[in-house]
């Protein structure tokens, strides 16, 4: 979530003018309901001239005989807003919750109005004429009064709730200090006392309700966010600039207003949660966010787990047509690795072609042992007698699969292994069975087709083909990702086509794929649409 | 147009000998009537009835955006009130309409207000209640005359929407001084009013022997307990007749020392069918001023000889202009003390009347002048009383408020009709400094429009 102040609005005088007009309108609309929001006169002299023309207004029990005009406003420094806490995923009723500290220094405010001198006239005019005795020569005059607030210093801790169509603010800890100066010295002390007494209601009731109604008006009327200058709720406004419709969709300008770096980060976070984005966002890194593993990087994580199969990925590639017979895609053995453990087995082709390396196998197994052995079981060494044809080095892997699971495994009928160290022997229909990994076990029953292990001396010829898998896999994933993105695009336009069917057309998407992707993520986030669960990616289908 | 219930109340006061003009509240009644007359708004229809000599009812329907109604009952145990209350067919227009108030001077030793009732005063009271629909507002009033000099008034409003208000008046009128104590629950308002009438006395400066001028000074003090706001004002009133033409005129000068407000009025009845009034307001503190004009023009109808009370020939009575001829009838057989208007020469002694007659020879020229002035004034007043006015136009305008008010009142086939409009320049609902400068009113816009029909039997 990101928002920023438009500093320019504070630096030039237009901010002060805006405040002056807004204050004048607000003060006058409060005093009379039939205010027509005519901009007030700027000078006090003009006001008094008009008072001379027409003093006796309608009868109302109002000591003010004229409207309130704010003559001078001066905010020399930008009001500061410090975000102490921001909770995006707040309660269900509010989209955003934050705690802010607002501070404002050295401000000045001057208010002009005119008050009725004869209070009794007001009361007698207000009362019913039947019971009110008539007073002779009970006329009056108006007194212009100027109130100046100097050195206003405000510091407040506020709670901000951004709801669906409004902004709620509650002031918790308000420190307000100002110098008060009134043109009628007789009234200064009493006015000051009353002002200080009513400050609590101002901050507890008046200001929150005013801000609430104002934000409601903004949201429902959908004003452009270009003039969002002083408010700390610009973020909320940008989230929901259109509340005529219950759903909120970001405009392009909204996205431009947001910080691109934050949006990118957010979108990657969200897309990783959706398990839709199969596009690795950064190459050769396990996770962009430290400490958490993203799903699309799981295969990379798995590829670094020491296992025999990781050292010979080429041979698995070669077996892909065989896998496709089961209706699986090429990338299944990588993508689907989230559910499928890497098996500590050598591919059959390795054995057939005798391209394995005993040293590598030994190091792999010892690494597996080192990683997994938290318990103090000593590694049992098994002596392998060389030269015996019937003996072969069996590669064992740990079988954690359920017996009925149909996880694609490289079928290696040549390898017949026995689980030795596990207390119960699992006989799966697959010819591979896993053995507690650290052990190097020799299979009891061996088939004839298994070639004998090559001695370590021969292993020098073979290079370890560890890395070349990644770019190739990425290419494959790209193709799938593009396919799927088109599907999503179709789905989304069908959902939102009445509103903005033109927004998600394809050429635009091609222009700015990242932003589009981001927008998609936000739509999903704000409405809780679980794309991933509704629309399974193809590897999981069937 | 005076409402029927208000008419009954005034008749009650007349019947019991209470002078409402002697209250400080009505010290500026003349200029108020001419300048700030009430313009009806919407359509209002009022049917009133004197069901028994002691009970009166009024039903009222008004349509001011929504249809409202009210039902009013009035009961009084005052004897002889039915002679004062007249129906809308018989009532004189100058009685039914608020207009110039003729103030009669106070002469020492004479309670001129109730010459007929001076001897025997009977305590009487009046109960009044009105229910408004659909707002369910109840207003009630109790007027009680416990003694000849005191009157107690209690008014209250009970409503669902607004706070209920109770206002109590205790009024004591000794002729020379009229004091009132007022307490209201509305903002805890407490008030004291006093009006002092100077006894017309002989003066060296008074060149006119025939003296019916009256000078009154009054003041009021108010204090709102709940809002701790004080108010006060003082007023000087001078009523006299023009010596040459006999036209009555009234001057008032009011001053509010708290808020520095000074207002002066000058009202004159230039002829029997026209009255003019002007008022000048000035505020010492804010240097704001206002000038208001008002006038009413009466139009005579046919001389109705079939008037039930008849038109009395000019008598030597001391006529009170708004007093109906009917009351004059009752007073006519009364005492001789009504006739002379030069009590100030006699200092209240009836025995000195003989002296005056003796002096007739010696001061023949002065007395001739006196009778000439007296006859001029009396002729004028009688012409007012005799006049059978058919309609009246009232206009008033104010320079600062930039408004013009027009009211027409008249009688038509037994109906009392009052129609009026108010035109305002500036839009009132806008606050002064929010009204755009481009909206400076070039033309007057109609702000209020209404017609009121009244029928009573």
mmCIF file of C-alpha atoms in Angstrom, chain B residues 76-360:
data_model
loop_
_atom_site.group_PDB
_atom_site.id
_atom_site.type_symbol
_atom_site.label_atom_id
_atom_site.label_comp_id
_atom_site.label_asym_id
_atom_site.label_seq_id
_atom_site.Cartn_x
_atom_site.Cartn_y
_atom_site.Cartn_z
ATOM 1 C CA UNK B 76 -66.450 36.294 30.636
ATOM 2 C CA UNK B 77 -68.594 37.140 33.567
ATOM 3 C CA UNK B 78 -68.483 40.813 32.760
ATOM 4 C CA UNK B 79 -71.929 42.304 32.717
ATOM 5 C CA UNK B 80 -72.933 44.346 29.747
ATOM 6 C CA UNK B 81 -70.188 43.221 27.484
ATOM 7 C CA UNK B 82 -72.606 42.396 24.737
ATOM 8 C CA UNK B 83 -73.243 46.081 24.238
ATOM 9 C CA UNK B 84 -69.629 46.664 23.370
ATOM 10 C CA UNK B 85 -69.049 43.715 21.088
ATOM 11 C CA UNK B 86 -70.367 44.313 17.637
ATOM 12 C CA UNK B 87 -70.665 42.015 14.707
ATOM 13 C CA UNK B 88 -68.668 42.345 11.586
ATOM 14 C CA UNK B 89 -71.654 43.863 9.845
ATOM 15 C CA UNK B 90 -72.152 46.581 12.365
ATOM 16 C CA UNK B 91 -68.652 47.314 13.472
ATOM 17 C CA UNK B 92 -67.092 50.550 12.433
ATOM 18 C CA UNK B 93 -64.053 50.099 10.342
ATOM 19 C CA UNK B 94 -62.040 52.488 12.479
ATOM 20 C CA UNK B 95 -62.711 50.195 15.374
ATOM 21 C CA UNK B 96 -61.902 47.039 13.542
ATOM 22 C CA UNK B 97 -58.643 48.320 12.255
ATOM 23 C CA UNK B 98 -55.575 49.367 14.146
ATOM 24 C CA UNK B 99 -55.038 52.987 13.523
ATOM 25 C CA UNK B 100 -54.278 56.249 15.200
ATOM 26 C CA UNK B 101 -54.755 56.100 18.942
ATOM 27 C CA UNK B 102 -56.154 59.224 20.417
ATOM 28 C CA UNK B 103 -54.793 59.773 23.874
ATOM 29 C CA UNK B 104 -57.005 61.713 26.157
ATOM 30 C CA UNK B 105 -55.390 63.906 28.729
ATOM 31 C CA UNK B 106 -55.562 63.261 32.386
ATOM 32 C CA UNK B 107 -57.291 65.759 34.524
ATOM 33 C CA UNK B 108 -56.871 65.746 38.238
ATOM 34 C CA UNK B 109 -59.653 64.341 40.239
ATOM 35 C CA UNK B 110 -61.332 62.783 37.293
ATOM 36 C CA UNK B 111 -61.095 59.307 36.253
ATOM 37 C CA UNK B 112 -61.910 60.018 32.705
ATOM 38 C CA UNK B 113 -61.440 56.572 31.415
ATOM 39 C CA UNK B 114 -64.444 55.032 32.992
ATOM 40 C CA UNK B 115 -66.774 57.817 33.758
ATOM 41 C CA UNK B 116 -69.757 55.577 33.750
ATOM 42 C CA UNK B 117 -68.200 52.908 35.861
ATOM 43 C CA UNK B 118 -66.480 55.028 38.380
ATOM 44 C CA UNK B 119 -69.016 54.498 41.048
ATOM 45 C CA UNK B 120 -69.631 50.843 40.977
ATOM 46 C CA UNK B 121 -66.883 48.487 39.997
ATOM 47 C CA UNK B 122 -67.664 44.856 39.760
ATOM 48 C CA UNK B 123 -64.840 42.373 39.729
ATOM 49 C CA UNK B 124 -64.947 40.481 36.505
ATOM 50 C CA UNK B 125 -62.739 38.110 34.672
ATOM 51 C CA UNK B 126 -62.265 36.608 31.268
ATOM 52 C CA UNK B 127 -61.148 33.151 30.267
ATOM 53 C CA UNK B 128 -59.892 32.441 26.837
ATOM 54 C CA UNK B 129 -58.559 29.326 25.241
ATOM 55 C CA UNK B 130 -57.523 28.448 21.742
ATOM 56 C CA UNK B 131 -56.533 25.134 20.326
ATOM 57 C CA UNK B 132 -54.514 24.983 17.162
ATOM 58 C CA UNK B 133 -54.709 22.100 14.777
ATOM 59 C CA UNK B 134 -52.855 20.055 13.773
ATOM 60 C CA UNK B 135 -49.990 21.217 15.933
ATOM 61 C CA UNK B 136 -52.023 20.738 19.108
ATOM 62 C CA UNK B 137 -50.826 23.965 20.559
ATOM 63 C CA UNK B 138 -52.976 25.361 23.268
ATOM 64 C CA UNK B 139 -52.946 28.963 24.228
ATOM 65 C CA UNK B 140 -54.882 30.193 27.160
ATOM 66 C CA UNK B 141 -55.403 33.504 28.811
ATOM 67 C CA UNK B 142 -56.994 34.693 31.980
ATOM 68 C CA UNK B 143 -57.762 38.341 32.527
ATOM 69 C CA UNK B 144 -59.044 39.271 35.915
ATOM 70 C CA UNK B 145 -60.099 42.635 37.157
ATOM 71 C CA UNK B 146 -59.979 42.331 40.886
ATOM 72 C CA UNK B 147 -60.322 45.986 41.672
ATOM 73 C CA UNK B 148 -60.896 49.156 39.753
ATOM 74 C CA UNK B 149 -57.216 49.857 39.500
ATOM 75 C CA UNK B 150 -55.692 46.453 39.059
ATOM 76 C CA UNK B 151 -55.728 43.875 36.391
ATOM 77 C CA UNK B 152 -54.119 40.485 36.377
ATOM 78 C CA UNK B 153 -53.319 38.732 33.140
ATOM 79 C CA UNK B 154 -51.954 35.259 32.765
ATOM 80 C CA UNK B 155 -51.067 33.936 29.366
ATOM 81 C CA UNK B 156 -49.723 30.552 28.629
ATOM 82 C CA UNK B 157 -48.840 28.417 25.687
ATOM 83 C CA UNK B 158 -48.627 24.704 25.896
ATOM 84 C CA UNK B 159 -47.320 22.887 22.914
ATOM 85 C CA UNK B 160 -45.796 19.581 22.137
ATOM 86 C CA UNK B 161 -43.053 20.810 19.926
ATOM 87 C CA UNK B 162 -41.800 23.820 21.807
ATOM 88 C CA UNK B 163 -41.419 24.614 25.409
ATOM 89 C CA UNK B 164 -44.464 25.759 27.256
ATOM 90 C CA UNK B 165 -44.443 29.345 28.329
ATOM 91 C CA UNK B 166 -46.338 31.065 31.076
ATOM 92 C CA UNK B 167 -46.372 34.814 31.373
ATOM 93 C CA UNK B 168 -47.927 36.738 34.210
ATOM 94 C CA UNK B 169 -48.813 40.411 34.222
ATOM 95 C CA UNK B 170 -49.813 42.371 37.261
ATOM 96 C CA UNK B 171 -50.979 45.793 36.272
ATOM 97 C CA UNK B 172 -51.962 48.653 38.462
ATOM 98 C CA UNK B 173 -53.369 51.737 36.876
ATOM 99 C CA UNK B 174 -54.097 54.661 39.063
ATOM 100 C CA UNK B 175 -54.661 57.008 36.182
ATOM 101 C CA UNK B 176 -51.616 59.057 36.796
ATOM 102 C CA UNK B 177 -49.314 56.100 37.087
ATOM 103 C CA UNK B 178 -49.630 52.768 35.474
ATOM 104 C CA UNK B 179 -47.269 50.136 36.788
ATOM 105 C CA UNK B 180 -46.839 46.628 35.559
ATOM 106 C CA UNK B 181 -44.874 43.699 36.868
ATOM 107 C CA UNK B 182 -44.254 40.951 34.395
ATOM 108 C CA UNK B 183 -42.762 37.538 34.840
ATOM 109 C CA UNK B 184 -42.321 35.023 32.083
ATOM 110 C CA UNK B 185 -40.926 31.560 32.110
ATOM 111 C CA UNK B 186 -39.396 32.170 28.727
ATOM 112 C CA UNK B 187 -35.766 32.705 29.643
ATOM 113 C CA UNK B 188 -36.891 33.710 33.097
ATOM 114 C CA UNK B 189 -37.801 37.162 31.974
ATOM 115 C CA UNK B 190 -38.705 39.646 34.659
ATOM 116 C CA UNK B 191 -39.915 43.111 33.872
ATOM 117 C CA UNK B 192 -41.224 46.277 35.353
ATOM 118 C CA UNK B 193 -42.982 48.987 33.394
ATOM 119 C CA UNK B 194 -44.276 52.311 34.489
ATOM 120 C CA UNK B 195 -46.044 55.095 32.691
ATOM 121 C CA UNK B 196 -46.551 58.405 34.332
ATOM 122 C CA UNK B 197 -49.026 60.964 33.073
ATOM 123 C CA UNK B 198 -48.371 64.553 33.884
ATOM 124 C CA UNK B 199 -51.410 66.337 35.013
ATOM 125 C CA UNK B 200 -52.356 68.978 32.627
ATOM 126 C CA UNK B 201 -51.915 72.161 34.541
ATOM 127 C CA UNK B 202 -51.997 75.786 33.868
ATOM 128 C CA UNK B 203 -48.850 77.123 32.558
ATOM 129 C CA UNK B 204 -47.639 80.520 31.693
ATOM 130 C CA UNK B 205 -46.285 79.218 28.508
ATOM 131 C CA UNK B 206 -49.560 77.725 27.570
ATOM 132 C CA UNK B 207 -51.093 80.336 25.410
ATOM 133 C CA UNK B 208 -53.951 78.144 24.468
ATOM 134 C CA UNK B 209 -56.658 78.168 26.997
ATOM 135 C CA UNK B 210 -58.220 75.092 25.580
ATOM 136 C CA UNK B 211 -55.743 72.458 26.593
ATOM 137 C CA UNK B 212 -56.209 68.792 25.904
ATOM 138 C CA UNK B 213 -52.613 67.914 25.427
ATOM 139 C CA UNK B 214 -51.130 65.134 27.459
ATOM 140 C CA UNK B 215 -47.573 64.418 28.353
ATOM 141 C CA UNK B 216 -46.483 61.010 29.509
ATOM 142 C CA UNK B 217 -43.149 59.574 30.507
ATOM 143 C CA UNK B 218 -42.555 55.907 30.891
ATOM 144 C CA UNK B 219 -39.835 53.407 31.367
ATOM 145 C CA UNK B 220 -39.226 49.714 31.458
ATOM 146 C CA UNK B 221 -36.663 47.437 32.972
ATOM 147 C CA UNK B 222 -36.163 43.874 31.912
ATOM 148 C CA UNK B 223 -33.898 41.167 33.043
ATOM 149 C CA UNK B 224 -33.592 37.713 31.645
ATOM 150 C CA UNK B 225 -32.587 35.555 34.544
ATOM 151 C CA UNK B 226 -31.573 32.533 32.568
ATOM 152 C CA UNK B 227 -29.425 34.334 30.081
ATOM 153 C CA UNK B 228 -28.508 37.275 32.344
ATOM 154 C CA UNK B 229 -29.320 39.846 29.754
ATOM 155 C CA UNK B 230 -30.792 43.150 30.774
ATOM 156 C CA UNK B 231 -32.833 45.557 28.745
ATOM 157 C CA UNK B 232 -34.311 48.914 29.479
ATOM 158 C CA UNK B 233 -35.835 51.830 27.705
ATOM 159 C CA UNK B 234 -37.563 55.060 28.456
ATOM 160 C CA UNK B 235 -40.112 56.907 26.388
ATOM 161 C CA UNK B 236 -41.662 60.324 26.331
ATOM 162 C CA UNK B 237 -45.002 60.792 24.670
ATOM 163 C CA UNK B 238 -46.800 63.983 23.884
ATOM 164 C CA UNK B 239 -50.244 64.106 22.373
ATOM 165 C CA UNK B 240 -52.031 67.247 21.435
ATOM 166 C CA UNK B 241 -54.224 68.855 18.884
ATOM 167 C CA UNK B 242 -53.145 71.365 16.439
ATOM 168 C CA UNK B 243 -54.599 74.620 17.665
ATOM 169 C CA UNK B 244 -55.697 75.944 14.346
ATOM 170 C CA UNK B 245 -56.999 72.945 12.575
ATOM 171 C CA UNK B 246 -57.770 70.732 15.503
ATOM 172 C CA UNK B 247 -55.872 67.846 14.022
ATOM 173 C CA UNK B 248 -54.523 65.446 16.610
ATOM 174 C CA UNK B 249 -50.873 64.645 16.615
ATOM 175 C CA UNK B 250 -48.603 62.457 18.673
ATOM 176 C CA UNK B 251 -44.898 62.658 19.274
ATOM 177 C CA UNK B 252 -42.843 60.051 20.998
ATOM 178 C CA UNK B 253 -39.194 59.872 21.817
ATOM 179 C CA UNK B 254 -37.733 56.586 22.954
ATOM 180 C CA UNK B 255 -34.297 55.928 24.213
ATOM 181 C CA UNK B 256 -32.614 52.686 24.995
ATOM 182 C CA UNK B 257 -29.624 53.609 27.138
ATOM 183 C CA UNK B 258 -28.118 50.146 27.107
ATOM 184 C CA UNK B 259 -27.851 49.805 23.401
ATOM 185 C CA UNK B 260 -27.786 53.443 22.527
ATOM 186 C CA UNK B 261 -30.889 53.368 20.468
ATOM 187 C CA UNK B 262 -32.906 56.495 19.941
ATOM 188 C CA UNK B 263 -36.123 56.568 18.009
ATOM 189 C CA UNK B 264 -38.528 59.400 17.513
ATOM 190 C CA UNK B 265 -41.923 59.254 15.923
ATOM 191 C CA UNK B 266 -44.268 61.871 14.685
ATOM 192 C CA UNK B 267 -47.794 60.934 13.785
ATOM 193 C CA UNK B 268 -50.484 63.268 12.676
ATOM 194 C CA UNK B 269 -54.002 62.861 11.487
ATOM 195 C CA UNK B 270 -54.075 65.398 8.758
ATOM 196 C CA UNK B 271 -57.681 64.915 7.922
ATOM 197 C CA UNK B 272 -60.424 62.629 8.933
ATOM 198 C CA UNK B 273 -59.409 60.258 6.189
ATOM 199 C CA UNK B 274 -55.663 60.314 6.303
ATOM 200 C CA UNK B 275 -52.987 59.670 8.862
ATOM 201 C CA UNK B 276 -49.269 59.984 8.402
ATOM 202 C CA UNK B 277 -46.508 58.776 10.577
ATOM 203 C CA UNK B 278 -42.790 58.891 10.376
ATOM 204 C CA UNK B 279 -40.146 57.341 12.537
ATOM 205 C CA UNK B 280 -36.486 57.940 12.750
ATOM 206 C CA UNK B 281 -34.180 55.452 14.395
ATOM 207 C CA UNK B 282 -30.626 56.082 15.276
ATOM 208 C CA UNK B 283 -28.095 54.005 17.089
ATOM 209 C CA UNK B 284 -25.438 55.884 18.952
ATOM 210 C CA UNK B 285 -22.989 53.005 19.007
ATOM 211 C CA UNK B 286 -23.154 51.655 15.545
ATOM 212 C CA UNK B 287 -24.223 54.926 13.894
ATOM 213 C CA UNK B 288 -26.887 53.107 11.991
ATOM 214 C CA UNK B 289 -30.053 54.901 11.179
ATOM 215 C CA UNK B 290 -33.379 54.141 9.690
ATOM 216 C CA UNK B 291 -36.224 56.222 8.436
ATOM 217 C CA UNK B 292 -39.701 54.800 8.139
ATOM 218 C CA UNK B 293 -42.871 56.221 6.703
ATOM 219 C CA UNK B 294 -46.401 55.067 7.039
ATOM 220 C CA UNK B 295 -49.790 56.325 6.172
ATOM 221 C CA UNK B 296 -53.336 55.172 5.951
ATOM 222 C CA UNK B 297 -55.997 56.549 3.721
ATOM 223 C CA UNK B 298 -59.622 56.055 4.514
ATOM 224 C CA UNK B 299 -62.375 56.008 2.017
ATOM 225 C CA UNK B 300 -65.850 56.861 3.056
ATOM 226 C CA UNK B 301 -68.772 54.744 2.108
ATOM 227 C CA UNK B 302 -72.394 55.621 2.005
ATOM 228 C CA UNK B 303 -73.845 57.286 5.010
ATOM 229 C CA UNK B 304 -75.712 54.493 6.616
ATOM 230 C CA UNK B 305 -78.648 55.922 8.435
ATOM 231 C CA UNK B 306 -79.788 52.502 9.300
ATOM 232 C CA UNK B 307 -76.941 52.095 11.681
ATOM 233 C CA UNK B 308 -78.358 50.438 14.737
ATOM 234 C CA UNK B 309 -76.800 52.878 17.076
ATOM 235 C CA UNK B 310 -77.349 55.895 14.964
ATOM 236 C CA UNK B 311 -75.059 58.761 14.489
ATOM 237 C CA UNK B 312 -75.219 61.101 17.324
ATOM 238 C CA UNK B 313 -75.320 64.773 16.698
ATOM 239 C CA UNK B 314 -72.288 66.616 17.852
ATOM 240 C CA UNK B 315 -72.529 66.961 21.492
ATOM 241 C CA UNK B 316 -70.351 68.733 23.882
ATOM 242 C CA UNK B 317 -68.948 65.527 25.112
ATOM 243 C CA UNK B 318 -65.336 64.885 25.474
ATOM 244 C CA UNK B 319 -65.092 62.402 22.724
ATOM 245 C CA UNK B 320 -62.570 59.731 22.659
ATOM 246 C CA UNK B 321 -61.997 59.059 19.070
ATOM 247 C CA UNK B 322 -61.846 55.295 18.978
ATOM 248 C CA UNK B 323 -64.624 54.931 21.426
ATOM 249 C CA UNK B 324 -67.672 53.766 19.679
ATOM 250 C CA UNK B 325 -70.727 55.862 19.404
ATOM 251 C CA UNK B 326 -72.493 53.245 21.364
ATOM 252 C CA UNK B 327 -70.311 53.878 24.324
ATOM 253 C CA UNK B 328 -70.876 57.497 23.803
ATOM 254 C CA UNK B 329 -74.548 56.813 24.029
ATOM 255 C CA UNK B 330 -74.143 55.405 27.419
ATOM 256 C CA UNK B 331 -71.958 58.156 28.514
ATOM 257 C CA UNK B 332 -74.167 60.813 27.097
ATOM 258 C CA UNK B 333 -76.775 60.873 29.845
ATOM 259 C CA UNK B 334 -73.858 60.916 32.189
ATOM 260 C CA UNK B 335 -72.535 63.803 33.942
ATOM 261 C CA UNK B 336 -71.926 67.268 32.945
ATOM 262 C CA UNK B 337 -68.334 66.826 33.855
ATOM 263 C CA UNK B 338 -67.745 65.253 30.503
ATOM 264 C CA UNK B 339 -68.383 68.374 28.656
ATOM 265 C CA UNK B 340 -65.720 70.871 29.603
ATOM 266 C CA UNK B 341 -62.202 70.351 28.462
ATOM 267 C CA UNK B 342 -60.672 73.080 30.468
ATOM 268 C CA UNK B 343 -60.354 71.344 33.739
ATOM 269 C CA UNK B 344 -56.901 72.630 34.113
ATOM 270 C CA UNK B 345 -58.406 76.022 34.613
ATOM 271 C CA UNK B 346 -60.682 74.871 37.290
ATOM 272 C CA UNK B 347 -58.367 72.498 39.105
ATOM 273 C CA UNK B 348 -61.061 69.965 39.383
ATOM 274 C CA UNK B 349 -63.548 71.942 41.310
ATOM 275 C CA UNK B 350 -67.030 71.833 39.943
ATOM 276 C CA UNK B 351 -68.000 74.750 41.982
ATOM 277 C CA UNK B 352 -65.676 76.955 40.077
ATOM 278 C CA UNK B 353 -67.721 76.433 36.997
ATOM 279 C CA UNK B 354 -69.884 79.160 38.172
ATOM 280 C CA UNK B 355 -66.854 81.304 38.473
ATOM 281 C CA UNK B 356 -66.064 80.703 34.889
ATOM 282 C CA UNK B 357 -69.408 81.747 33.839
ATOM 283 C CA UNK B 358 -68.946 84.834 35.852
ATOM 284 C CA UNK B 359 -65.731 85.459 34.153
ATOM 285 C CA UNK B 360 -67.333 85.210 30.810
#
